[in-house]
Every structure is written in structure tokens, then in C-alpha cells.
Amino acid sequence: MQSMAEAYDFRSVERKWQERWERDGIYRAARDDARPKYYVCEMLPYPSGDLHVGHAKNYTLGDAVARTMRMLGYNVLHPMGWDAFGLPAENAAIARGVDPATWTAENIANMERQVRRMGTSYDWTREIATCLPEYYRWNQWIFLRLYEAGLAYKREAPVNWCPHDKTVLANEQVVDGRCWRCEHLVERRSLSQWFLKITDYADRLLNDLEKLDGWPERTRTMQRNWIGRSEGVRFAFDIDGLDATLEVFTTRIDTAYGATFVAIAAEHPIVERLKGIVSKEHAAAVGAFAESLQSKSELERTSLMEKQGLFTGAYAINPLSHERVPIWVTNYVLAEYGTGAVMGVPAHDQRDFDFAKKHGLPIAEVVLASATPPNGALEAAYVDDGRLIASGDFTGMSSARARAAIAERLTLLGAGERTVNTRLRDWLVSRQRYWGTPIPIVYCAACGEIPVPDDQLPVVLPPGVEFAGEGSPLAQIPSFVDTTCPACGGPARRESDTMDTFFESSWYYLRYLNPHDDRAPWEPGDAAHWMNVDQYVGGAEHTVLHLLYARFFYKFFHDRGWVSGPDEPFQRLFHQGMVLYGGEKMSKSHGNVIGIDETAETSGVDAMRLFLLYVTPPEDTAEWTDEGINGRVRFVNRVWRACEPFFATGGGTRIRDLPAAETSEEKALLRAVHVAAKSAVDETTSRRFHYNATIAKFDELVNAMTSAIQTMPASAVTRYAAHALPVLIAPFAPHLAEELWEHFGHATSVHLERYLEPDERALAVDRVTLVVQVNGKIRARLAVAPGIAEEDAFALAMAEGNVRAQIDGKHVRKRVFVPDKLLNLVAT
Ligand SMILES: [Zn+2]
Ligand SMILES: [Zn+2]
């Protein structure tokens, strides 16, 4: 007797299983486990308040990976937390008077509820929030270790200042001259700031990219470009009439004899001294020029503004040619980069060429492409290598040879040396904001700069702060700022800057290992077991710096012996694509946001998960469509109906025992089961994660099942396929899988089962003979898999010499394809 069709009620089923999984703690990871470890981590989110299906794509992918690996026999660590410091909380405080801690806690509560509602398999006992003292005390602890190692230091520096957010921005947070967050034009100011000496690690950060073959190539290239290493020569020009030198860096020392001027930054320290040796008019003009640039951001100077310059009235002497060349101040050479001075070689550098043309400076060719002598009428700089002319002893050499020889000469003269320049700057971590980790330093009139002792950590953020929206809030709270010196006990002042929030996110993946430990940020033994992260998942946007900073921290920890194994935190990295709706990125201002809660109510979380994984390969941009989500809702119901006839027969079917398949329909169904299993396993172990292909196989399997319950309901293979389905779909539609599994009479979770191992016997296919004709004559017989597609058959046919010979020089005008039997090609 056929049972009454029981409707699948996704709302109550999904809620029920989420509660039960949490109650039973089936996703908790423990270190003492014989299975191999697998650490999968999604970039921790900022608690902005509400999640939409665009966010869900990231967590769904990470979750599918975690669940599949768990079922493949790994001890999976899959944690979640909140990157909870940052500007939006403080801006909400300024705009609406809400306490940043309350605002953040409410957002976390709501987002956590939503993340749980997605049916994710996180170990919630490891949850962290970076704004809690139990977390940020370890920021302070790490800062102090960096300080002791000489890797944290304070200095006066021109900084990027956002006039809207009233804070300093790291260079990385300035995008096209604008604040990365509010998009206001950034200004330059000079302030005393804390820096981290990431430049000490530049070579390792660059070279070790080679090891990261599990990272997208594009991301590695971005890291390389960011570090911007170039090899060259640093050498000094003497200054005529002044006991001082001017250092320049060049990657093209072979063009040094063509230098016709030296360009320096307006803030270069030598400027003041030059004023003393030149005429009053020159000194006044240089002063005015420097002043006009003071408030201009880096971008305005280097890209937006016309290249401007002014002759200082002073001259430098080329140590090679001994020629006297004019020193110019310019807007395009920046004090913060390199030495703040460059040699101007108009004949061989396009920027110098343009500058020389504009200001009537001489252009001296010293490198030629061929033996043809220069005609004195260059129309653009010749920037390639060539052969040297007019270059003293080096005339006639190739550029490459000259670079080596000139570097050697400068070294002998004591006037220069080979060196490496990097674009990477030290990391500016000071922020004049409230909602961040206080920097644990005190200033004492007697003792100077004193680190807060470890046993006085954490330096806690004071509650109940009033936000005026101007300046540093902490600096305006006497009860916070006024303190006693840890060294002498006298009165002292606390540092009021807080840390860049990138600090917290540079090491959080280690805190997940021991989130509640109050003696250490993590246990080295746990780190030795779990690290490094096997699979890191997160968007490609805004991650260059996060990845660079995290790698820097991890190398520092490695050097201290606090972590062992590889000195890279993330073994593999995957960037998921975005989800668009109506062709646009989802945003409240566009009114095109598809929320998690509404989707869970209308379509169910399993359908949402399946859709996000199915719509495109995960790295691609996906478009959310009603049609698409409805298709997955139908899929969920079809799976339910395909399994339902077998609920009554209980859990006696063991999917590890392959049933005997006799008929071709049975063979095809059994094969569909194992093709789907193979796809899930392959996509996971290859780290390709193209579960869209896997879910397409599920579609085929469910089609075959739907017909099998009509045509061969009593077949052992049909029954086997039904029992295999929940195991197969468990990583992707975890609630549906669990509910089916329970209906099949199992008392334990399907998520603790082993995944179905693809069986070669089930995957084997009978071959059919496909006859290939060219213009009606048989030219080949091919043994092919049944159901081969026309395009595949055509490709196979064209690979046959006999067929190709008949087609040679002709066009295939027509193809006739009879599936599994015949391919006839008409060629003329
Ligand atoms: Zn801003
Ligand atoms: Zn003191």
C-alpha cells in the first residue's frame, strides 16, 4: 500500500534540526582525535547588522566544504567570530547617541541568529568577538611583544587624514585618493603615530608567496605588487657649496650619465639647508612652493596634479660624471618613498622627459637601441635596455653589464651600493578613535615611553563616553588618560590612540584554538595540532592588506616559536564571487537586498544553500533569480518524494553494500548514485569546489529516481538509491538530509556518517558502437559511453585519422547524429 504523501515542511524541519545539532554538539571539534585534522575558516565578518544572501554564499561554501570533509573522515575545525571593532559603531554613536558596545552586541546577536539559521556547522563554543576585553587584551599583549622586538615604534609622520571620519588612514585605506569607507578626499597632516615594522619582513612576505600554490594566482600577484620590490642602486650626489649629500635610488644606474637634474620632495629635510646657500628669491619661492603642497594628498600630487617643479638655485654633483646638475623641488617625488630624491634622466624615463620638456632642461641620450648615433631629436624617452654612449669608462657596454660595472665602481668610491627598494611601507596602526583596542603605552615625564606591564592588561575602554565627533574621544577623558607610571609610580599620561582594526583580524584564526584561555592568546600545542588553516574562504575585495598583515603576524609568531610547522597562516585560499540581484550588487540604497530571514521563510534554507552553490561555479559572480530559487525548492520536494516510499521499510539498507544491478535501468540508476558521489568527493579533494556540477548530478539522479519509483519500485537498486540520497546531499541540504535519515529509522545524525565512497564497479559503463560515416561511407567505428553527446562524438570522430583524411580540405556542411548509433558527416 502506498503511504499518503506527507508534505515536506521545511520551516519546522529546519528549526528542529538546528536546535538538535546545537543540543548534541555534533560540530564541536576536539584536539584528541585520531582522524586527520582539517581547519576550514571563513573570513570573520564585521557585524554590520543584517545578512543577505550575498553574505550567505561565503558561509554556505565554507560550510559545504566543512561538512564534506567531516564526512570524508576528517576532524574538522570550523569556527566563527566577529570582527567587532571599527568605525560604523562609533559613527552610530555620534549620529544617534547609541553606545558602540551595545550597538555592536545587538548586531552580533542578530547576525549570529541568522548565521545559525543558515544551518551552518560551526563550533559555536569557539565563538569570538574582537571587541571584548577577553580578546583585545591579547592584541595588547601581541603589541607589547612587537614593541619589545623593536617592531612597534612611534614617529612623527605625514599621514592620510580623513576629514569626514576625523581619523588617520593607512595608505592601503586610501583608494584613488579617497577614504575607503566614506569616500571623502583624503588630506595630508603631520602627526606622531605608531607604526609596525612590516618592512622588516618584506623579503619573506614576497619570497614565500612561491610556497602558496593553493592561492589564486591573481591574489599572489596583488601581494607581489603591493610589496613592490625592486633591485637597484642607492648612491649619493654631493651638493655644491654644502657639506651634505643627496641620496637617490634607481633601478637604471646604467643611465646615470644621462642625469641632467635631481628632483627632490618638497618635504625633504635638505630643503631647509639649501635655502641657506641660495639667493633670497630662490629661498622664498621654494618655501612658498612647499607650503602650497602641504595639504595635498599623495594621489593629488602623483596623479591628479600636473607635474610641477621649481629650481632651488642649488646644484648637485654627479659622482660618476662629475657634472653639476640643478636641484629641483617637485610635487611628484614623495618624502615617504625611497630616499625622497630621484635623479632626472629625461632621455630614458618618460616622466623625466615630460618634465624636462616643460621646464627646458637638457636631454642627454646615453643608451642607444642600435648602433645608429643619436639625432638629438627624441620624441619620447627611450626606456629599454641598449648600448651605452657618452658614459665614460662604461661607454660601449650593454645596459645589463653597465649596471653591474657602475654599481661596483660606486661601491669602490664609497658613493653608493646595490640595494633593494620596496613599495611596502611600515604599517601605520594608530587611530584617533574610541572603538578600538587601546595601545598599551604610558608616557611619563621622568621615564618617557613605558609599556603597560602584562599583569595590568587589559587596558580597558572606558564605558559611557560622550561623542562630540571631533578629535580622539579617549584623549578627552581624564579618568582614562591620567594614570601612574608603571616604572616610577609618578603621574603619567596614557596613550589615547587605538589600534587599526586590521590588528585584530591578523591573528583571530589562532584565538579560535583557545578562545577562553585567560593565560595565553593560544596554546602552542594546539597551534601545532591545528595550524595552519587548511582552507581559507573569503571575498577578493579588500583582502590584499588583511592577508599581508596576517602573514606578517604569523611569521613573527613563528620566529618566536609560538606556532610551528609552515610559517604561512593560510595553506589554501578561495575567493567566492558576489551575488547580484537585478544585475547589481545587493545594497540597501539600491533596494535590492534579499534577506536571510525572508528567504528562510519563503523558500527554506536548504533551497537557498543549494541555489547559491548551484547557480554558478563558486568563484564566479552569481545572479539571484526567483526562477532559480524556485527550481531548488522543487528539487527539495522531489528528493522528499523520491525517498518517501521507503520510509516504512526502515534503515536496513546499507549503502556500503553495492546491490546487484541486472537491467540497464538498474545499472544506470546505480551509476547515477556513484557519479554524484564521485563529483562531490572530487570537487572537495581537488579544492575546486565546483559543487554546481555536483548538484547538477543530483538533478540527474533524482530524475532517475523519480522514474524508478514508477518503473521498478521493488528493485533493490531503487531502495539503495533512496537510502544513499540523504548521505549524498547532506553537506549541501543538511536539514532535508537529516530529516530523511531519521525517517529511514536512524537514531544518529547523517552528518556523522561516512560519505558514500564512489565505487568503480558502479561507475563502469557498457560501451556502445558508434558508426561514423563521411558522405555516406563508413570511415570509423567508435566504442563510446552510452548517451554520449553529439559534440563529444564529433570531437572523437575528428580525432580518427581515417575520418580526418576524408574531410581534409573540405567543410563539414551537415551532421546527422543518431544517439548511440550513428554520426554521418556531409563534407564538400
Ligand atoms: Zn572617511
Ligand atoms: Zn615614570
PDB file of C-alpha atoms in Angstrom, residues 291-515:
ATOM      1  CA  GLU A 291      53.636  75.349   1.592  1.00  0.00           C
ATOM      2  CA  SER A 292      51.263  75.068  -1.361  1.00  0.00           C
ATOM      3  CA  LEU A 293      51.706  71.290  -1.307  1.00  0.00           C
ATOM      4  CA  GLN A 294      51.282  70.772   2.403  1.00  0.00           C
ATOM      5  CA  SER A 295      47.607  69.862   2.438  1.00  0.00           C
ATOM      6  CA  LYS A 296      47.692  67.887  -0.811  1.00  0.00           C
ATOM      7  CA  SER A 297      47.250  64.138  -0.612  1.00  0.00           C
ATOM      8  CA  GLU A 298      49.613  61.716  -2.227  1.00  0.00           C
ATOM      9  CA  LEU A 299      47.174  60.964  -5.003  1.00  0.00           C
ATOM     10  CA  GLU A 300      46.574  64.587  -5.850  1.00  0.00           C
ATOM     11  CA  ARG A 301      50.306  65.076  -6.172  1.00  0.00           C
ATOM     12  CA  THR A 302      51.180  61.974  -8.097  1.00  0.00           C
ATOM     13  CA  SER A 303      48.142  61.569 -10.316  1.00  0.00           C
ATOM     14  CA  LEU A 304      45.703  64.442 -10.243  1.00  0.00           C
ATOM     15  CA  MET A 305      48.034  67.430 -10.276  1.00  0.00           C
ATOM     16  CA  GLU A 306      50.166  68.463 -13.169  1.00  0.00           C
ATOM     17  CA  LYS A 307      53.844  67.687 -12.582  1.00  0.00           C
ATOM     18  CA  GLN A 308      55.145  70.872 -11.047  1.00  0.00           C
ATOM     19  CA  GLY A 309      58.617  71.877 -10.038  1.00  0.00           C
ATOM     20  CA  LEU A 310      60.855  74.741  -9.122  1.00  0.00           C
ATOM     21  CA  PHE A 311      64.611  75.226  -9.426  1.00  0.00           C
ATOM     22  CA  THR A 312      66.047  75.605  -5.917  1.00  0.00           C
ATOM     23  CA  GLY A 313      69.054  77.592  -7.102  1.00  0.00           C
ATOM     24  CA  ALA A 314      71.368  74.848  -5.824  1.00  0.00           C
ATOM     25  CA  TYR A 315      73.386  72.214  -7.733  1.00  0.00           C
ATOM     26  CA  ALA A 316      74.301  68.587  -7.140  1.00  0.00           C
ATOM     27  CA  ILE A 317      77.406  66.859  -8.468  1.00  0.00           C
ATOM     28  CA  ASN A 318      77.084  63.531 -10.255  1.00  0.00           C
ATOM     29  CA  PRO A 319      79.659  61.221  -8.583  1.00  0.00           C
ATOM     30  CA  LEU A 320      80.289  59.417 -11.900  1.00  0.00           C
ATOM     31  CA  SER A 321      80.439  62.173 -14.496  1.00  0.00           C
ATOM     32  CA  HIS A 322      81.308  64.943 -12.008  1.00  0.00           C
ATOM     33  CA  GLU A 323      78.812  67.124 -13.825  1.00  0.00           C
ATOM     34  CA  ARG A 324      76.918  69.833 -11.980  1.00  0.00           C
ATOM     35  CA  VAL A 325      73.162  69.401 -12.313  1.00  0.00           C
ATOM     36  CA  PRO A 326      70.364  71.624 -10.940  1.00  0.00           C
ATOM     37  CA  ILE A 327      68.308  70.516  -7.925  1.00  0.00           C
ATOM     38  CA  TRP A 328      64.557  70.937  -8.360  1.00  0.00           C
ATOM     39  CA  VAL A 329      61.765  70.611  -5.805  1.00  0.00           C
ATOM     40  CA  THR A 330      58.761  68.854  -7.271  1.00  0.00           C
ATOM     41  CA  ASN A 331      55.274  67.763  -6.326  1.00  0.00           C
ATOM     42  CA  TYR A 332      55.675  64.244  -7.675  1.00  0.00           C
ATOM     43  CA  VAL A 333      58.605  62.996  -5.616  1.00  0.00           C
ATOM     44  CA  LEU A 334      57.322  61.997  -2.184  1.00  0.00           C
ATOM     45  CA  ALA A 335      59.358  62.175   1.008  1.00  0.00           C
ATOM     46  CA  GLU A 336      57.859  58.918   2.286  1.00  0.00           C
ATOM     47  CA  TYR A 337      59.002  56.845  -0.660  1.00  0.00           C
ATOM     48  CA  GLY A 338      62.564  55.725  -1.231  1.00  0.00           C
ATOM     49  CA  THR A 339      65.027  58.460  -0.378  1.00  0.00           C
ATOM     50  CA  GLY A 340      62.737  61.358  -1.245  1.00  0.00           C
ATOM     51  CA  ALA A 341      65.037  62.250  -4.157  1.00  0.00           C
ATOM     52  CA  VAL A 342      65.497  60.907  -7.677  1.00  0.00           C
ATOM     53  CA  MET A 343      67.941  61.553 -10.486  1.00  0.00           C
ATOM     54  CA  GLY A 344      66.235  63.041 -13.541  1.00  0.00           C
ATOM     55  CA  VAL A 345      67.183  61.227 -16.756  1.00  0.00           C
ATOM     56  CA  PRO A 346      64.913  62.724 -19.405  1.00  0.00           C
ATOM     57  CA  ALA A 347      66.257  60.656 -22.317  1.00  0.00           C
ATOM     58  CA  HIS A 348      65.388  57.362 -20.611  1.00  0.00           C
ATOM     59  CA  ASP A 349      62.425  57.984 -18.332  1.00  0.00           C
ATOM     60  CA  GLN A 350      59.136  59.268 -19.682  1.00  0.00           C
ATOM     61  CA  ARG A 351      58.133  61.274 -16.615  1.00  0.00           C
ATOM     62  CA  ASP A 352      61.536  62.954 -16.547  1.00  0.00           C
ATOM     63  CA  PHE A 353      61.246  63.529 -20.289  1.00  0.00           C
ATOM     64  CA  ASP A 354      57.917  65.342 -19.910  1.00  0.00           C
ATOM     65  CA  PHE A 355      59.280  67.348 -17.001  1.00  0.00           C
ATOM     66  CA  ALA A 356      62.426  68.344 -18.906  1.00  0.00           C
ATOM     67  CA  LYS A 357      60.435  69.388 -21.983  1.00  0.00           C
ATOM     68  CA  LYS A 358      58.152  71.549 -19.860  1.00  0.00           C
ATOM     69  CA  HIS A 359      60.961  73.256 -17.979  1.00  0.00           C
ATOM     70  CA  GLY A 360      63.549  73.446 -20.738  1.00  0.00           C
ATOM     71  CA  LEU A 361      66.025  71.078 -19.078  1.00  0.00           C
ATOM     72  CA  PRO A 362      68.664  69.345 -21.230  1.00  0.00           C
ATOM     73  CA  ILE A 363      68.037  65.834 -22.551  1.00  0.00           C
ATOM     74  CA  ALA A 364      71.176  63.700 -22.800  1.00  0.00           C
ATOM     75  CA  GLU A 365      70.983  60.338 -24.546  1.00  0.00           C
ATOM     76  CA  VAL A 366      73.284  57.727 -23.047  1.00  0.00           C
ATOM     77  CA  VAL A 367      71.643  54.433 -24.071  1.00  0.00           C
ATOM     78  CA  LEU A 368      71.048  53.554 -27.711  1.00  0.00           C
ATOM     79  CA  ALA A 369      68.820  50.875 -29.186  1.00  0.00           C
ATOM     80  CA  SER A 370      71.194  50.255 -32.115  1.00  0.00           C
ATOM     81  CA  ALA A 371      74.499  51.464 -33.474  1.00  0.00           C
ATOM     82  CA  THR A 372      72.811  54.472 -35.063  1.00  0.00           C
ATOM     83  CA  PRO A 373      74.095  57.645 -33.415  1.00  0.00           C
ATOM     84  CA  PRO A 374      71.566  59.894 -31.659  1.00  0.00           C
ATOM     85  CA  ASN A 375      69.994  62.562 -33.832  1.00  0.00           C
ATOM     86  CA  GLY A 376      69.230  64.822 -30.875  1.00  0.00           C
ATOM     87  CA  ALA A 377      65.525  64.822 -31.546  1.00  0.00           C
ATOM     88  CA  LEU A 378      63.964  62.245 -29.249  1.00  0.00           C
ATOM     89  CA  GLU A 379      60.171  62.388 -29.354  1.00  0.00           C
ATOM     90  CA  ALA A 380      59.782  60.257 -26.286  1.00  0.00           C
ATOM     91  CA  ALA A 381      62.083  58.701 -23.712  1.00  0.00           C
ATOM     92  CA  TYR A 382      63.899  55.541 -24.810  1.00  0.00           C
ATOM     93  CA  VAL A 383      63.210  53.331 -21.805  1.00  0.00           C
ATOM     94  CA  ASP A 384      64.520  49.942 -22.913  1.00  0.00           C
ATOM     95  CA  ASP A 385      67.968  48.484 -22.453  1.00  0.00           C
ATOM     96  CA  GLY A 386      70.577  49.068 -25.138  1.00  0.00           C
ATOM     97  CA  ARG A 387      74.241  50.014 -25.527  1.00  0.00           C
ATOM     98  CA  LEU A 388      75.857  52.883 -23.605  1.00  0.00           C
ATOM     99  CA  ILE A 389      77.309  56.007 -25.202  1.00  0.00           C
ATOM    100  CA  ALA A 390      78.834  59.112 -23.608  1.00  0.00           C
ATOM    101  CA  SER A 391      79.235  57.230 -20.336  1.00  0.00           C
ATOM    102  CA  GLY A 392      82.936  57.461 -19.544  1.00  0.00           C
ATOM    103  CA  ASP A 393      84.594  54.103 -18.950  1.00  0.00           C
ATOM    104  CA  PHE A 394      81.291  52.346 -19.428  1.00  0.00           C
ATOM    105  CA  THR A 395      80.703  53.512 -22.985  1.00  0.00           C
ATOM    106  CA  GLY A 396      80.068  50.565 -25.285  1.00  0.00           C
ATOM    107  CA  MET A 397      78.778  48.256 -22.596  1.00  0.00           C
ATOM    108  CA  SER A 398      75.329  46.686 -22.699  1.00  0.00           C
ATOM    109  CA  SER A 399      72.856  48.050 -20.145  1.00  0.00           C
ATOM    110  CA  ALA A 400      72.994  44.846 -18.130  1.00  0.00           C
ATOM    111  CA  ARG A 401      76.785  44.802 -17.973  1.00  0.00           C
ATOM    112  CA  ALA A 402      76.920  48.501 -17.223  1.00  0.00           C
ATOM    113  CA  ARG A 403      74.517  48.124 -14.306  1.00  0.00           C
ATOM    114  CA  ALA A 404      76.891  45.651 -12.675  1.00  0.00           C
ATOM    115  CA  ALA A 405      80.030  47.614 -13.513  1.00  0.00           C
ATOM    116  CA  ILE A 406      78.724  51.007 -12.401  1.00  0.00           C
ATOM    117  CA  ALA A 407      77.380  49.572  -9.130  1.00  0.00           C
ATOM    118  CA  GLU A 408      80.808  48.117  -8.478  1.00  0.00           C
ATOM    119  CA  ARG A 409      82.501  51.432  -9.228  1.00  0.00           C
ATOM    120  CA  LEU A 410      80.177  53.353  -6.884  1.00  0.00           C
ATOM    121  CA  THR A 411      80.832  50.822  -4.138  1.00  0.00           C
ATOM    122  CA  LEU A 412      84.594  51.229  -4.606  1.00  0.00           C
ATOM    123  CA  LEU A 413      84.223  55.006  -4.491  1.00  0.00           C
ATOM    124  CA  GLY A 414      82.166  54.690  -1.318  1.00  0.00           C
ATOM    125  CA  ALA A 415      79.478  56.704  -3.062  1.00  0.00           C
ATOM    126  CA  GLY A 416      76.793  54.057  -3.276  1.00  0.00           C
ATOM    127  CA  GLU A 417      75.737  50.448  -3.056  1.00  0.00           C
ATOM    128  CA  ARG A 418      73.403  47.928  -4.539  1.00  0.00           C
ATOM    129  CA  THR A 419      70.153  47.814  -2.639  1.00  0.00           C
ATOM    130  CA  VAL A 420      66.577  46.731  -2.763  1.00  0.00           C
ATOM    131  CA  ASN A 421      63.703  49.134  -2.573  1.00  0.00           C
ATOM    132  CA  THR A 422      60.179  48.172  -1.640  1.00  0.00           C
ATOM    133  CA  ARG A 423      56.947  49.978  -2.159  1.00  0.00           C
ATOM    134  CA  LEU A 424      55.687  48.473   1.081  1.00  0.00           C
ATOM    135  CA  ARG A 425      55.682  50.986   3.945  1.00  0.00           C
ATOM    136  CA  ASP A 426      55.587  50.300   7.645  1.00  0.00           C
ATOM    137  CA  TRP A 427      52.058  49.686   8.866  1.00  0.00           C
ATOM    138  CA  LEU A 428      50.506  52.719  10.485  1.00  0.00           C
ATOM    139  CA  VAL A 429      48.366  51.323  13.308  1.00  0.00           C
ATOM    140  CA  SER A 430      47.392  54.454  15.291  1.00  0.00           C
ATOM    141  CA  ARG A 431      43.784  55.570  15.108  1.00  0.00           C
ATOM    142  CA  GLN A 432      42.333  58.581  16.927  1.00  0.00           C
ATOM    143  CA  ARG A 433      39.101  56.739  17.565  1.00  0.00           C
ATOM    144  CA  TYR A 434      37.313  55.243  20.548  1.00  0.00           C
ATOM    145  CA  TRP A 435      36.015  51.898  19.276  1.00  0.00           C
ATOM    146  CA  GLY A 436      39.283  50.008  19.031  1.00  0.00           C
ATOM    147  CA  THR A 437      41.952  48.385  21.180  1.00  0.00           C
ATOM    148  CA  PRO A 438      43.761  50.934  23.408  1.00  0.00           C
ATOM    149  CA  ILE A 439      47.500  50.943  22.691  1.00  0.00           C
ATOM    150  CA  PRO A 440      49.127  49.802  25.969  1.00  0.00           C
ATOM    151  CA  ILE A 441      51.713  52.541  26.418  1.00  0.00           C
ATOM    152  CA  VAL A 442      52.086  55.273  29.076  1.00  0.00           C
ATOM    153  CA  TYR A 443      54.082  58.474  28.890  1.00  0.00           C
ATOM    154  CA  CYS A 444      55.923  59.582  31.997  1.00  0.00           C
ATOM    155  CA  ALA A 445      57.717  62.922  32.274  1.00  0.00           C
ATOM    156  CA  ALA A 446      60.573  61.198  34.122  1.00  0.00           C
ATOM    157  CA  CYS A 447      60.785  57.796  32.388  1.00  0.00           C
ATOM    158  CA  GLY A 448      59.478  58.533  28.909  1.00  0.00           C
ATOM    159  CA  GLU A 449      57.580  55.930  26.905  1.00  0.00           C
ATOM    160  CA  ILE A 450      56.727  52.956  29.169  1.00  0.00           C
ATOM    161  CA  PRO A 451      54.880  49.791  28.099  1.00  0.00           C
ATOM    162  CA  VAL A 452      51.998  48.699  30.331  1.00  0.00           C
ATOM    163  CA  PRO A 453      53.137  45.558  32.215  1.00  0.00           C
ATOM    164  CA  ASP A 454      51.444  42.301  31.177  1.00  0.00           C
ATOM    165  CA  ASP A 455      49.792  41.859  34.577  1.00  0.00           C
ATOM    166  CA  GLN A 456      47.989  45.187  34.110  1.00  0.00           C
ATOM    167  CA  LEU A 457      46.352  44.098  30.865  1.00  0.00           C
ATOM    168  CA  PRO A 458      43.841  44.627  29.505  1.00  0.00           C
ATOM    169  CA  VAL A 459      43.816  48.394  29.289  1.00  0.00           C
ATOM    170  CA  VAL A 460      40.031  48.559  29.124  1.00  0.00           C
ATOM    171  CA  LEU A 461      37.985  51.005  27.074  1.00  0.00           C
ATOM    172  CA  PRO A 462      36.093  53.280  29.462  1.00  0.00           C
ATOM    173  CA  PRO A 463      32.301  52.977  29.137  1.00  0.00           C
ATOM    174  CA  GLY A 464      29.760  55.770  28.919  1.00  0.00           C
ATOM    175  CA  VAL A 465      31.768  58.041  26.639  1.00  0.00           C
ATOM    176  CA  GLU A 466      30.273  61.166  25.083  1.00  0.00           C
ATOM    177  CA  PHE A 467      30.977  61.530  21.394  1.00  0.00           C
ATOM    178  CA  ALA A 468      31.497  65.027  20.113  1.00  0.00           C
ATOM    179  CA  GLY A 469      32.577  63.734  16.725  1.00  0.00           C
ATOM    180  CA  GLU A 470      35.824  65.717  16.819  1.00  0.00           C
ATOM    181  CA  GLY A 471      39.306  64.550  17.723  1.00  0.00           C
ATOM    182  CA  SER A 472      40.186  61.500  19.785  1.00  0.00           C
ATOM    183  CA  PRO A 473      37.409  60.633  22.262  1.00  0.00           C
ATOM    184  CA  LEU A 474      39.807  58.840  24.635  1.00  0.00           C
ATOM    185  CA  ALA A 475      42.123  61.869  24.808  1.00  0.00           C
ATOM    186  CA  GLN A 476      39.202  63.848  26.252  1.00  0.00           C
ATOM    187  CA  ILE A 477      38.547  61.501  29.190  1.00  0.00           C
ATOM    188  CA  PRO A 478      40.763  62.455  32.142  1.00  0.00           C
ATOM    189  CA  SER A 479      39.902  59.263  34.053  1.00  0.00           C
ATOM    190  CA  PHE A 480      41.344  57.274  31.154  1.00  0.00           C
ATOM    191  CA  VAL A 481      44.302  59.448  30.232  1.00  0.00           C
ATOM    192  CA  ASP A 482      45.552  60.291  33.727  1.00  0.00           C
ATOM    193  CA  THR A 483      47.409  57.359  35.221  1.00  0.00           C
ATOM    194  CA  THR A 484      50.522  56.454  37.135  1.00  0.00           C
ATOM    195  CA  CYS A 485      53.812  55.415  35.627  1.00  0.00           C
ATOM    196  CA  PRO A 486      54.347  51.644  35.930  1.00  0.00           C
ATOM    197  CA  ALA A 487      58.088  52.294  36.321  1.00  0.00           C
ATOM    198  CA  CYS A 488      58.362  55.132  38.886  1.00  0.00           C
ATOM    199  CA  GLY A 489      54.814  55.466  40.218  1.00  0.00           C
ATOM    200  CA  GLY A 490      54.720  59.135  39.322  1.00  0.00           C
ATOM    201  CA  PRO A 491      51.938  60.806  37.346  1.00  0.00           C
ATOM    202  CA  ALA A 492      51.762  59.729  33.730  1.00  0.00           C
ATOM    203  CA  ARG A 493      49.558  60.020  30.664  1.00  0.00           C
ATOM    204  CA  ARG A 494      48.042  57.078  28.851  1.00  0.00           C
ATOM    205  CA  GLU A 495      48.308  56.711  25.068  1.00  0.00           C
ATOM    206  CA  SER A 496      44.875  57.652  23.717  1.00  0.00           C
ATOM    207  CA  ASP A 497      45.272  56.155  20.238  1.00  0.00           C
ATOM    208  CA  THR A 498      43.575  52.873  19.484  1.00  0.00           C
ATOM    209  CA  MET A 499      44.698  50.207  17.024  1.00  0.00           C
ATOM    210  CA  ASP A 500      43.766  49.802  13.390  1.00  0.00           C
ATOM    211  CA  THR A 501      41.134  47.041  13.314  1.00  0.00           C
ATOM    212  CA  PHE A 502      43.317  45.081  10.893  1.00  0.00           C
ATOM    213  CA  PHE A 503      45.373  44.270  14.006  1.00  0.00           C
ATOM    214  CA  GLU A 504      42.633  42.022  15.447  1.00  0.00           C
ATOM    215  CA  SER A 505      41.962  40.243  12.175  1.00  0.00           C
ATOM    216  CA  SER A 506      45.658  39.444  11.702  1.00  0.00           C
ATOM    217  CA  TRP A 507      45.604  36.643  14.279  1.00  0.00           C
ATOM    218  CA  TYR A 508      41.989  35.736  15.165  1.00  0.00           C
ATOM    219  CA  TYR A 509      42.302  32.316  13.490  1.00  0.00           C
ATOM    220  CA  LEU A 510      44.686  31.409  16.351  1.00  0.00           C
ATOM    221  CA  ARG A 511      42.335  32.621  19.071  1.00  0.00           C
ATOM    222  CA  TYR A 512      39.704  30.151  17.849  1.00  0.00           C
ATOM    223  CA  LEU A 513      42.004  27.411  19.137  1.00  0.00           C
ATOM    224  CA  ASN A 514      41.730  28.574  22.779  1.00  0.00           C
ATOM    225  CA  PRO A 515      39.059  31.275  22.776  1.00  0.00           C
TER     226      PRO A 515
END
